Amino acid sequence: MNGVGGGIRPRWKTTKPSKPSLFCFSLLLLFFFFFFFFFYIQNILPQSAIFTSSKLPQTQCSAAFGSVQKFLWYAPHSGFSNQLSEFKHAIVMAAILNRTLIVPPVLDHHAVVLGSCPKFRVLPPNQLRLDVWNHAIDLYSQGRYVSMAEIIDLSSVSSMVDVIDFRKFVSLWCGVDLNSLCSDDPNIQTSSLNDVRKCGSFVSGFQGSVDKCLYTVDLDCRTTVWIYQNNTSDGVLDSFQPDEQLKMKKKISYVRHRRDVYNYLGPGTQPHSSILLAFGSLFSSFYKNSQLYIDIKDSPRDHRIQSLLHKLEVMPFVADIINAGKEFVQKNIGAPFLCAQLRLLDGQFKNHWKTTFSSLNHKIDDLKHQGSLPLHIFVMTDLPRTNWTGSYLGDLSRNSYSFKLHVLSDRKELVERTAAKVGASYDGIEKIQCSRQLPDILLYIEETICSCASLGFVGTAGSTIAENIELLRKNSIC
C-alpha cells in the first residue's frame, strides 16, 4: 500500500547493530586495572614500598637481644678509603653513645654512592641504608663478602668499643640462617632472601622508628654537623650553608645546625631507649672552613674518647697484609724506592693526567740528581700496564737504564696466598659454610708497600687513597 508521499512501508522491522553494554566494558577495564596493579607490585614498585605491608620484626628486637645491649648501624658507601673514614667515625659514635658497633663488609667500589653534600644533593638515609643492606646480602650470597674487620686491625680499639659482625647481627635480628641463602634448594633460597630483604627494609626505616626497638637517624649532612662536648656550639648554625643562588636554583630550604651527638642521641633521649640506632652515611670531609657532617676532633673532658681519637688517627691493615707488603719490598724491589700512586681512570681523575704526571716528573728529577741509577719506582695505578704506551709511564718503562718500575700484579701468587690467609684467619663469626671467593686485597697490599717507600711518595691530588697512604707513612706502619 502506498503511504503518504508515495513511500512504501517495509515488510520487516530494521534495527541498529547493538553496542557492547557499559557493564561489560567496565568489567573488562577493571580486569586490566587489577592485572596492571599486580604486575606493578611484583616487578616495578621498589621493594622498599612493598615491605610496608609485611609483618614487622619488632618481636625479634627484644627476643634476640633483650633490652640491655644496644647497637649502632650505619651505611658506608663509595670507595674503600671513604668506607674506612666512615668506619672510624662509626667507632667514635659507638664509643660516645656506649653502643655495640655493627661491623659492615667492604662494599664494591662505588656500588653505593651518597651524592654531593656541598651541593645538598644526597641520597636519603633510609634509601642509603637499604642499598647498603641489599648489597651486603648480595655479597654474601655470591661468596664475595669480606668484613672490614678482616682487612683492618681492630686490636688497638677492641678494649674501648664492642663490635658485632654484620652477618651475625642479621642472623639474630632477622631470625634467618644466612647459609640458607646458598642452599641448593631454590625455594629455600628464595624464601630466605625475601625474609632478609623485608627485614632490611624495616631496619632501614621505611616504616619509621619503632619505640624501644629502632630509631633511624635521618638527619644528614644537609641539616646537621655532629659535634661532641662543645656546649657553646650545640644548636647553633654551622658556618657553611647553601648559598642564595643554590637555594633558588634547586629550591633548597635546608639549614645546617651543629648538634651534640651525646645530647641529641645519648641518655635521657628517645633514641637512647632504642635497641638499634641506625645512621645513614657517616662520611665527612673539610669544605669551606667546615666539616660536612662530623666535627669531632678532640675531647679534652672525656679522656676515654680522647685516647680513642688518637688511636684512630691511623688504622693499620691486619698482619697478613702488612707482612705481604714487606715481603714484596724485600724480595722484588730489594733497594730504596719511590712510590707513585697514580689515579688516572676513576671519576674526576681521568681529566688530570698532566697534573698527576707533572708531580711525579718533578720528584724523579730531584731524585736523579741525588743518587745513582737506576731509580726504583713502585707504581700503584688503575691504568693497566698494557695501556702505558704513549703515556709518561710508558716513557719511564722504556728507559730501563735509568728506571726500574715495579708493580704488584707481577706477583699474583703473593696476592692470592695472602688473600687465602686473610680469609682463613678471621674468627669474628662461625666459619661460613657457603662457598667463598678469595677477597680482593690488591689495594691494601699496595698501600702497605707505599708506606715502606724510603725515597718518598707521590700521590694523586685529591685522592683519598693518597691520604690514607700518607697517614700510614706518618705513623711508620712499615
Short mmCIF file of C-alpha atoms in Angstrom, two decimals:
data_model
loop_
_atom_site.label_atom_id
_atom_site.label_comp_id
_atom_site.label_asym_id
_atom_site.label_seq_id
_atom_site.Cartn_x
_atom_site.Cartn_y
_atom_site.Cartn_z
CA MET A 1 0.00 0.00 0.00
CA ASN A 2 1.23 3.42 -0.82
CA GLY A 3 1.67 5.77 2.06
CA VAL A 4 1.91 9.46 2.38
CA GLY A 5 4.43 10.87 -0.02
CA GLY A 6 4.31 7.78 -2.14
CA GLY A 7 6.70 5.75 0.13
CA ILE A 8 6.44 2.02 0.61
CA ARG A 9 6.44 0.51 4.17
CA PRO A 10 8.98 -2.25 4.62
CA ARG A 11 7.63 -5.70 5.39
CA TRP A 12 10.05 -6.22 8.40
CA LYS A 13 11.43 -4.02 11.19
CA THR A 14 15.10 -2.94 10.90
CA THR A 15 17.39 -2.47 13.99
CA LYS A 16 20.80 -0.85 14.50
CA PRO A 17 23.72 -3.07 15.48
CA SER A 18 23.86 -3.35 19.28
CA LYS A 19 26.77 -1.73 21.19
CA PRO A 20 28.62 -3.60 23.94
CA SER A 21 26.97 -2.94 27.25
CA LEU A 22 28.57 -0.39 29.56
CA PHE A 23 28.69 -3.01 32.32
CA CYS A 24 30.82 -5.42 30.25
CA PHE A 25 33.16 -2.63 29.26
CA SER A 26 33.60 -1.54 32.89
CA LEU A 27 34.26 -5.14 33.95
CA LEU A 28 36.93 -5.51 31.29
CA LEU A 29 38.53 -2.23 32.33
CA LEU A 30 38.57 -3.33 35.94
CA PHE A 31 40.21 -6.60 34.99
CA PHE A 32 43.02 -4.82 33.17
CA PHE A 33 43.46 -2.42 36.07
CA PHE A 34 43.95 -5.25 38.58
CA PHE A 35 46.28 -7.08 36.20
CA PHE A 36 48.45 -3.99 35.78
CA PHE A 37 48.43 -3.28 39.52
CA PHE A 38 49.58 -6.82 40.31
CA PHE A 39 52.33 -6.62 37.67
CA TYR A 40 53.44 -3.24 39.02
CA ILE A 41 53.65 -4.51 42.56
CA GLN A 42 55.62 -7.59 41.58
CA ASN A 43 58.01 -6.14 39.02
CA ILE A 44 58.19 -2.36 39.08
CA LEU A 45 57.47 -0.95 42.51
CA PRO A 46 60.67 -0.68 44.59
CA GLN A 47 60.99 -3.34 47.21
CA SER A 48 61.05 -0.74 49.94
CA ALA A 49 57.46 0.19 49.14
CA ILE A 50 56.22 -3.41 49.22
CA PHE A 51 57.70 -4.27 52.58
CA THR A 52 55.45 -1.89 54.48
CA SER A 53 52.71 -4.49 54.41
CA SER A 54 54.95 -7.22 55.80
CA LYS A 55 54.89 -8.30 59.41
CA LEU A 56 57.24 -6.04 61.34
CA PRO A 57 60.04 -7.90 63.11
CA GLN A 58 59.83 -5.94 66.38
CA THR A 59 59.50 -9.23 68.23
CA GLN A 60 62.97 -10.29 67.14
CA CYS A 61 64.20 -6.99 68.53
CA SER A 62 63.66 -7.93 72.15
CA ALA A 63 63.74 -11.71 71.69
CA ALA A 64 67.21 -11.76 70.14
CA PHE A 65 68.93 -9.09 72.21
CA GLY A 66 66.88 -8.31 75.29
CA SER A 67 66.88 -4.72 76.50
CA VAL A 68 70.44 -4.36 77.78
CA GLN A 69 72.68 -4.44 74.72
CA LYS A 70 72.26 -1.59 72.26
CA PHE A 71 73.62 -1.39 68.72
CA LEU A 72 74.71 1.18 66.18
CA TRP A 73 74.43 0.63 62.43
CA TYR A 74 75.35 2.92 59.57
CA ALA A 75 75.54 2.92 55.76
CA PRO A 76 79.07 3.01 54.27
CA HIS A 77 79.48 3.87 50.60
CA SER A 78 81.80 4.89 47.74
CA GLY A 79 85.39 3.61 47.58
CA PHE A 80 87.37 1.79 50.27
CA SER A 81 89.12 4.88 51.65
CA ASN A 82 85.77 6.62 52.16
CA GLN A 83 84.43 3.47 53.81
CA LEU A 84 87.43 3.36 56.14
CA SER A 85 86.89 7.01 57.09
CA GLU A 86 83.25 6.27 57.89
CA PHE A 87 84.28 3.22 59.90
CA LYS A 88 86.48 5.41 62.11
CA HIS A 89 83.60 7.84 62.65
CA ALA A 90 81.28 4.94 63.48
CA ILE A 91 83.72 3.69 66.14
CA VAL A 92 83.75 7.16 67.74
CA MET A 93 79.95 7.43 67.65
CA ALA A 94 79.55 3.96 69.16
CA ALA A 95 82.01 4.78 71.94
CA ILE A 96 80.33 8.09 72.80
CA LEU A 97 76.86 6.52 72.87
CA ASN A 98 78.05 3.28 74.52
CA ARG A 99 76.66 1.07 71.76
CA THR A 100 77.91 -2.09 70.10
CA LEU A 101 79.08 -1.28 66.60
CA ILE A 102 77.81 -3.46 63.76
CA VAL A 103 80.92 -4.02 61.60
CA PRO A 104 79.99 -3.81 57.89
CA PRO A 105 81.52 -5.57 54.90
CA VAL A 106 83.84 -3.85 52.45
CA LEU A 107 81.48 -2.80 49.66
CA ASP A 108 82.34 -2.97 45.99
CA HIS A 109 83.90 0.25 44.74
CA HIS A 110 81.06 2.79 44.26
CA ALA A 111 78.38 0.09 44.44
CA VAL A 112 76.59 2.54 46.73
CA VAL A 113 77.07 6.30 46.36
CA LEU A 114 75.97 9.16 48.58
CA GLY A 115 75.86 12.14 46.23
CA SER A 116 77.21 15.62 46.96
CA CYS A 117 76.98 17.22 50.40
CA PRO A 118 78.32 20.60 49.16
CA LYS A 119 75.55 20.67 46.55
CA PHE A 120 72.95 19.47 49.08
CA ARG A 121 72.11 16.59 46.74
CA VAL A 122 72.43 13.29 48.62
CA LEU A 123 70.57 10.01 48.84
CA PRO A 124 68.05 9.97 51.74
CA PRO A 125 69.36 7.99 54.75
CA ASN A 126 66.65 5.31 54.54
CA GLN A 127 67.37 4.59 50.86
CA LEU A 128 71.12 4.60 51.53
CA ARG A 129 70.68 2.09 54.35
CA LEU A 130 68.55 -0.17 52.18
CA ASP A 131 71.03 -0.03 49.29
CA VAL A 132 73.88 -0.98 51.63
CA TRP A 133 71.83 -3.77 53.24
CA ASN A 134 70.87 -5.31 49.90
CA HIS A 135 74.41 -5.03 48.52
CA ALA A 136 75.82 -6.69 51.64
CA ILE A 137 73.36 -9.56 51.26
CA ASP A 138 74.31 -9.89 47.58
CA LEU A 139 78.00 -10.05 48.54
CA TYR A 140 77.24 -12.84 50.99
CA SER A 141 75.12 -14.91 48.63
CA GLN A 142 77.76 -14.54 45.88
CA GLY A 143 80.57 -15.66 48.19
CA ARG A 144 82.33 -12.27 47.99
CA TYR A 145 81.65 -10.97 51.50
CA VAL A 146 84.69 -9.53 53.30
CA SER A 147 84.26 -7.90 56.69
CA MET A 148 86.01 -4.62 57.43
CA ALA A 149 87.46 -6.43 60.45
CA GLU A 150 89.15 -8.95 58.13
CA ILE A 151 91.08 -6.10 56.50
CA ILE A 152 91.64 -3.59 59.32
CA ASP A 153 93.34 -4.47 62.60
CA LEU A 154 90.93 -3.55 65.41
CA SER A 155 93.13 -4.72 68.28
CA SER A 156 94.06 -1.18 69.33
CA VAL A 157 90.41 -0.21 69.93
CA SER A 158 88.87 -3.56 70.89
CA SER A 159 89.00 -2.75 74.60
CA MET A 160 87.18 0.55 74.06
CA VAL A 161 84.34 -0.42 71.71
CA ASP A 162 82.27 -3.60 71.49
CA VAL A 163 81.61 -4.87 67.97
CA ILE A 164 79.41 -7.47 66.28
CA ASP A 165 79.78 -8.77 62.74
CA PHE A 166 77.01 -7.65 60.37
CA ARG A 167 76.32 -11.27 59.36
CA LYS A 168 75.81 -12.37 62.93
CA PHE A 169 73.60 -9.38 63.66
CA VAL A 170 71.43 -10.09 60.61
CA SER A 171 71.04 -13.74 61.62
CA LEU A 172 69.92 -12.79 65.14
CA TRP A 173 67.78 -9.78 64.30
CA CYS A 174 66.04 -11.22 61.26
CA GLY A 175 65.87 -14.79 62.57
CA VAL A 176 67.37 -16.14 59.33
CA ASP A 177 70.19 -18.62 58.84
CA LEU A 178 72.26 -16.80 56.21
CA ASN A 179 73.68 -20.05 54.93
CA SER A 180 70.22 -20.81 53.58
CA LEU A 181 70.92 -18.08 51.00
CA CYS A 182 73.37 -20.54 49.47
CA SER A 183 71.03 -23.53 49.59
CA ASP A 184 70.80 -25.83 46.58
CA ASP A 185 67.02 -25.74 47.04
CA PRO A 186 65.79 -22.64 45.14
CA ASN A 187 62.62 -22.50 47.26
CA ILE A 188 64.59 -22.28 50.50
CA GLN A 189 66.98 -19.76 48.96
CA THR A 190 64.19 -17.53 47.65
CA SER A 191 62.23 -17.66 50.91
CA SER A 192 65.28 -16.74 53.00
CA LEU A 193 66.25 -13.95 50.64
CA ASN A 194 62.76 -12.46 50.80
CA ASP A 195 62.81 -12.59 54.61
CA VAL A 196 66.20 -10.88 54.80
CA ARG A 197 65.20 -8.14 52.37
CA LYS A 198 61.97 -7.46 54.26
CA CYS A 199 63.98 -7.26 57.45
CA GLY A 200 66.38 -4.86 55.74
CA SER A 201 63.52 -2.58 54.71
CA PHE A 202 62.32 -2.45 58.30
CA VAL A 203 65.79 -1.74 59.71
CA SER A 204 66.39 0.90 57.02
CA GLY A 205 63.46 2.89 58.37
CA PHE A 206 60.88 2.78 55.59
CA GLN A 207 58.25 2.25 58.29
CA GLY A 208 59.82 4.86 60.56
CA SER A 209 61.23 4.43 64.04
CA VAL A 210 59.71 1.81 66.34
CA ASP A 211 59.51 2.56 70.04
CA LYS A 212 62.33 0.94 72.06
CA CYS A 213 63.32 -1.18 69.07
CA LEU A 214 64.59 1.01 66.25
CA TYR A 215 65.50 4.67 65.91
CA THR A 216 66.54 5.90 62.48
CA VAL A 217 68.77 8.97 62.42
CA ASP A 218 67.53 10.81 59.36
CA LEU A 219 69.49 14.00 59.98
CA ASP A 220 72.14 14.04 57.27
CA CYS A 221 74.82 16.43 56.01
CA ARG A 222 72.19 18.78 54.58
CA THR A 223 70.94 19.73 58.03
CA THR A 224 73.46 18.58 60.62
CA VAL A 225 77.09 18.69 61.75
CA TRP A 226 77.66 16.34 64.69
CA ILE A 227 79.88 17.67 67.50
CA TYR A 228 80.78 16.45 71.00
CA GLN A 229 81.40 18.33 74.26
CA ASN A 230 81.16 21.78 72.76
CA ASN A 231 78.13 23.20 74.53
CA THR A 232 78.72 26.71 73.22
CA SER A 233 78.19 25.42 69.68
CA ASP A 234 75.34 22.99 70.34
CA GLY A 235 72.31 24.06 68.33
CA VAL A 236 73.93 27.00 66.57
CA LEU A 237 74.05 27.44 62.80
CA ASP A 238 77.06 25.96 61.05
CA SER A 239 79.29 28.34 59.11
CA PHE A 240 78.56 26.51 55.84
CA GLN A 241 75.06 26.99 54.47
CA PRO A 242 73.60 26.70 50.95
CA ASP A 243 74.13 29.99 49.13
CA GLU A 244 71.19 32.00 47.81
CA GLN A 245 71.88 31.07 44.19
CA LEU A 246 71.77 27.35 45.02
CA LYS A 247 68.61 27.83 47.08
CA MET A 248 66.82 29.45 44.16
CA LYS A 249 68.17 27.08 41.51
CA LYS A 250 67.47 23.85 43.41
CA LYS A 251 64.63 25.14 45.59
CA ILE A 252 66.60 24.22 48.70
CA SER A 253 65.29 25.09 52.16
CA TYR A 254 67.93 23.30 54.25
CA VAL A 255 69.56 24.93 57.27
CA ARG A 256 72.64 23.30 58.84
CA HIS A 257 72.89 23.19 62.64
CA ARG A 258 75.68 21.92 64.86
CA ARG A 259 74.30 19.26 67.19
CA ASP A 260 75.96 17.48 70.11
CA VAL A 261 75.67 13.76 69.45
CA TYR A 262 75.52 12.89 73.17
CA ASN A 263 72.85 15.48 73.98
CA TYR A 264 70.74 14.51 70.97
CA LEU A 265 71.11 10.71 70.94
CA GLY A 266 72.50 9.82 74.38
CA PRO A 267 70.97 9.02 77.80
CA GLY A 268 67.69 10.75 78.55
CA THR A 269 66.65 10.96 74.91
CA GLN A 270 64.13 8.95 72.93
CA PRO A 271 66.82 7.48 70.61
CA HIS A 272 68.78 6.19 73.61
CA SER A 273 65.98 3.80 74.62
CA SER A 274 66.02 2.06 71.22
CA ILE A 275 67.94 -1.18 70.86
CA LEU A 276 69.13 -0.27 67.36
CA LEU A 277 70.27 3.21 66.34
CA ALA A 278 70.58 3.44 62.55
CA PHE A 279 72.55 6.23 60.88
CA GLY A 280 72.81 6.88 57.18
CA SER A 281 76.20 7.98 55.88
CA LEU A 282 78.92 8.81 58.41
CA PHE A 283 81.26 10.29 55.83
CA SER A 284 82.65 13.77 56.40
CA SER A 285 85.28 15.97 54.84
CA PHE A 286 86.50 19.53 55.21
CA TYR A 287 84.77 22.05 52.96
CA LYS A 288 84.68 25.86 53.12
CA ASN A 289 86.07 26.05 56.65
CA SER A 290 83.64 23.45 57.98
CA GLN A 291 83.27 19.72 58.31
CA LEU A 292 80.43 18.47 56.14
CA TYR A 293 78.91 16.11 58.72
CA ILE A 294 81.09 15.09 61.69
CA ASP A 295 83.31 17.54 63.56
CA ILE A 296 84.70 15.55 66.48
CA LYS A 297 88.46 16.16 66.54
CA ASP A 298 89.15 16.15 70.26
CA SER A 299 87.51 15.53 73.62
CA PRO A 300 89.53 17.17 76.42
CA ARG A 301 86.89 16.44 79.10
CA ASP A 302 86.43 12.78 78.10
CA HIS A 303 89.83 11.11 78.29
CA ARG A 304 88.48 7.79 77.02
CA ILE A 305 87.24 9.36 73.78
CA GLN A 306 90.38 11.49 73.51
CA SER A 307 92.52 8.34 73.69
CA LEU A 308 90.29 6.64 71.13
CA LEU A 309 90.60 9.56 68.69
CA HIS A 310 94.37 9.31 68.96
CA LYS A 311 94.32 5.58 68.23
CA LEU A 312 92.03 6.11 65.24
CA GLU A 313 94.34 8.57 63.52
CA VAL A 314 95.68 5.59 61.64
CA MET A 315 94.19 2.11 61.50
CA PRO A 316 96.70 -0.40 60.11
CA PHE A 317 95.83 -3.39 57.98
CA VAL A 318 95.85 -6.85 59.53
CA ALA A 319 99.24 -8.51 59.99
CA ASP A 320 98.96 -10.82 56.95
CA ILE A 321 98.53 -7.82 54.63
CA ILE A 322 101.38 -5.84 56.18
CA ASN A 323 103.68 -8.87 56.03
CA ALA A 324 102.83 -9.36 52.34
CA GLY A 325 103.77 -5.76 51.60
CA LYS A 326 107.10 -6.13 53.39
CA GLU A 327 107.80 -9.39 51.56
CA PHE A 328 107.28 -7.71 48.19
CA VAL A 329 109.65 -4.88 49.15
CA GLN A 330 112.37 -7.27 50.28
CA LYS A 331 112.14 -9.89 47.54
CA ASN A 332 111.01 -7.89 44.50
CA ILE A 333 112.50 -4.43 44.99
CA GLY A 334 115.39 -5.00 47.37
CA ALA A 335 116.56 -1.38 47.23
CA PRO A 336 115.47 2.11 48.30
CA PHE A 337 112.49 3.10 46.17
CA LEU A 338 109.92 5.77 45.39
CA CYS A 339 106.19 5.05 45.42
CA ALA A 340 103.95 6.65 42.78
CA GLN A 341 100.20 6.38 43.37
CA LEU A 342 98.64 7.43 40.06
CA ARG A 343 94.85 7.50 39.89
CA LEU A 344 94.07 8.05 36.21
CA LEU A 345 90.79 6.40 35.24
CA ASP A 346 88.34 6.98 38.07
CA GLY A 347 85.94 9.93 38.23
CA GLN A 348 87.47 13.39 38.09
CA PHE A 349 91.00 11.99 37.93
CA LYS A 350 90.72 10.89 34.30
CA ASN A 351 90.84 14.56 33.28
CA HIS A 352 94.02 15.44 35.18
CA TRP A 353 96.73 13.20 33.75
CA LYS A 354 99.03 16.13 33.00
CA THR A 355 98.98 17.40 36.59
CA THR A 356 99.40 13.92 38.04
CA PHE A 357 102.38 13.06 35.83
CA SER A 358 103.91 16.50 36.35
CA SER A 359 104.20 15.95 40.11
CA LEU A 360 105.88 12.59 39.54
CA ASN A 361 108.25 14.10 36.98
CA HIS A 362 109.42 16.81 39.40
CA LYS A 363 110.05 14.25 42.15
CA ILE A 364 112.00 11.98 39.80
CA ASP A 365 114.17 14.87 38.59
CA ASP A 366 115.09 15.67 42.19
CA LEU A 367 115.99 12.06 42.98
CA LYS A 368 118.05 11.65 39.80
CA HIS A 369 120.36 14.41 40.96
CA GLN A 370 120.70 12.91 44.44
CA GLY A 371 121.57 9.27 43.83
CA SER A 372 122.75 6.57 41.50
CA LEU A 373 120.73 4.96 38.75
CA PRO A 374 118.61 3.00 38.12
CA LEU A 375 115.93 4.63 40.24
CA HIS A 376 113.46 2.06 41.64
CA ILE A 377 109.81 3.12 41.46
CA PHE A 378 106.82 1.18 42.74
CA VAL A 379 103.82 2.10 40.57
CA MET A 380 100.33 1.90 42.05
CA THR A 381 97.82 2.78 39.34
CA ASP A 382 94.44 1.91 37.90
CA LEU A 383 95.86 2.20 34.38
CA PRO A 384 96.61 -1.35 33.10
CA ARG A 385 100.23 -1.90 32.14
CA THR A 386 99.15 -2.81 28.62
CA ASN A 387 97.87 0.78 28.24
CA TRP A 388 101.04 2.58 29.38
CA THR A 389 102.23 3.10 25.82
CA GLY A 390 102.09 6.76 24.85
CA SER A 391 101.97 7.99 28.46
CA TYR A 392 104.66 9.17 30.85
CA LEU A 393 104.65 5.71 32.41
CA GLY A 394 105.44 4.23 29.01
CA ASP A 395 108.39 6.60 28.66
CA LEU A 396 109.76 5.57 32.06
CA SER A 397 109.35 1.85 31.41
CA ARG A 398 111.28 2.08 28.13
CA ASN A 399 114.24 3.74 29.84
CA SER A 400 115.40 0.62 31.67
CA TYR A 401 118.88 2.06 32.29
CA SER A 402 117.58 4.93 34.40
CA PHE A 403 114.43 3.45 35.89
CA LYS A 404 113.28 0.16 37.29
CA LEU A 405 109.48 0.03 37.62
CA HIS A 406 107.73 -2.44 39.92
CA VAL A 407 104.02 -3.39 40.04
CA LEU A 408 102.30 -5.78 42.42
CA SER A 409 100.45 -7.53 39.59
CA ASP A 410 103.77 -9.22 38.77
CA ARG A 411 103.37 -11.21 41.98
CA LYS A 412 99.89 -12.72 41.65
CA GLU A 413 101.00 -15.71 43.69
CA LEU A 414 101.80 -13.45 46.67
CA VAL A 415 98.42 -11.71 46.45
CA GLU A 416 96.45 -14.97 46.21
CA ARG A 417 98.41 -16.59 49.04
CA THR A 418 97.81 -13.59 51.29
CA ALA A 419 94.11 -13.46 50.37
CA ALA A 420 93.75 -17.09 51.43
CA LYS A 421 95.42 -16.32 54.78
CA VAL A 422 93.20 -13.30 55.40
CA GLY A 423 90.03 -15.31 54.75
CA ALA A 424 91.15 -18.24 56.89
CA SER A 425 92.43 -16.28 59.89
CA TYR A 426 89.31 -14.25 60.64
CA ASP A 427 87.35 -15.71 63.56
CA GLY A 428 84.82 -12.96 64.16
CA ILE A 429 81.92 -15.33 63.39
CA GLU A 430 81.40 -19.01 62.90
CA LYS A 431 83.06 -20.34 59.78
CA ILE A 432 80.97 -19.62 56.72
CA GLN A 433 79.54 -22.74 55.13
CA CYS A 434 78.82 -21.17 51.75
CA SER A 435 81.48 -21.35 49.06
CA ARG A 436 83.64 -18.26 49.25
CA GLN A 437 85.83 -16.45 46.75
CA LEU A 438 89.22 -15.10 47.73
CA PRO A 439 88.96 -11.48 48.91
CA ASP A 440 90.35 -8.77 46.64
CA ILE A 441 93.22 -7.36 48.71
CA LEU A 442 95.47 -5.92 45.99
CA LEU A 443 94.78 -2.31 47.04
CA TYR A 444 95.65 -2.95 50.69
CA ILE A 445 98.99 -4.59 49.93
CA GLU A 446 99.80 -1.76 47.52
CA GLU A 447 99.13 0.84 50.22
CA THR A 448 101.38 -1.08 52.60
CA ILE A 449 104.19 -1.17 50.02
CA CYS A 450 103.87 2.59 49.50
CA SER A 451 104.12 3.14 53.24
CA CYS A 452 107.56 1.48 53.05
CA ALA A 453 108.95 3.70 50.27
CA SER A 454 112.16 5.15 51.70
CA LEU A 455 112.72 7.59 48.80
CA GLY A 456 109.34 9.22 49.24
CA PHE A 457 105.80 9.14 47.97
CA VAL A 458 103.98 10.92 45.15
CA GLY A 459 100.19 10.68 45.35
CA THR A 460 97.35 11.87 43.18
CA ALA A 461 96.00 15.20 44.41
CA GLY A 462 92.51 14.82 45.91
CA SER A 463 92.67 11.03 46.16
CA THR A 464 91.56 9.56 49.49
CA ILE A 465 93.86 6.62 48.75
CA ALA A 466 96.82 9.00 48.76
CA GLU A 467 95.60 10.49 52.06
CA ASN A 468 95.47 7.06 53.69
CA ILE A 469 98.98 6.22 52.46
CA GLU A 470 100.26 9.49 53.92
CA LEU A 471 98.74 8.52 57.29
CA LEU A 472 100.37 5.09 57.14
CA ARG A 473 103.72 6.68 56.34
CA LYS A 474 103.34 9.30 59.07
CA ASN A 475 102.77 6.59 61.65
CA SER A 476 105.62 4.36 60.41
CA ILE A 477 103.42 1.32 59.76
CA CYS A 478 106.15 -0.32 57.69
#
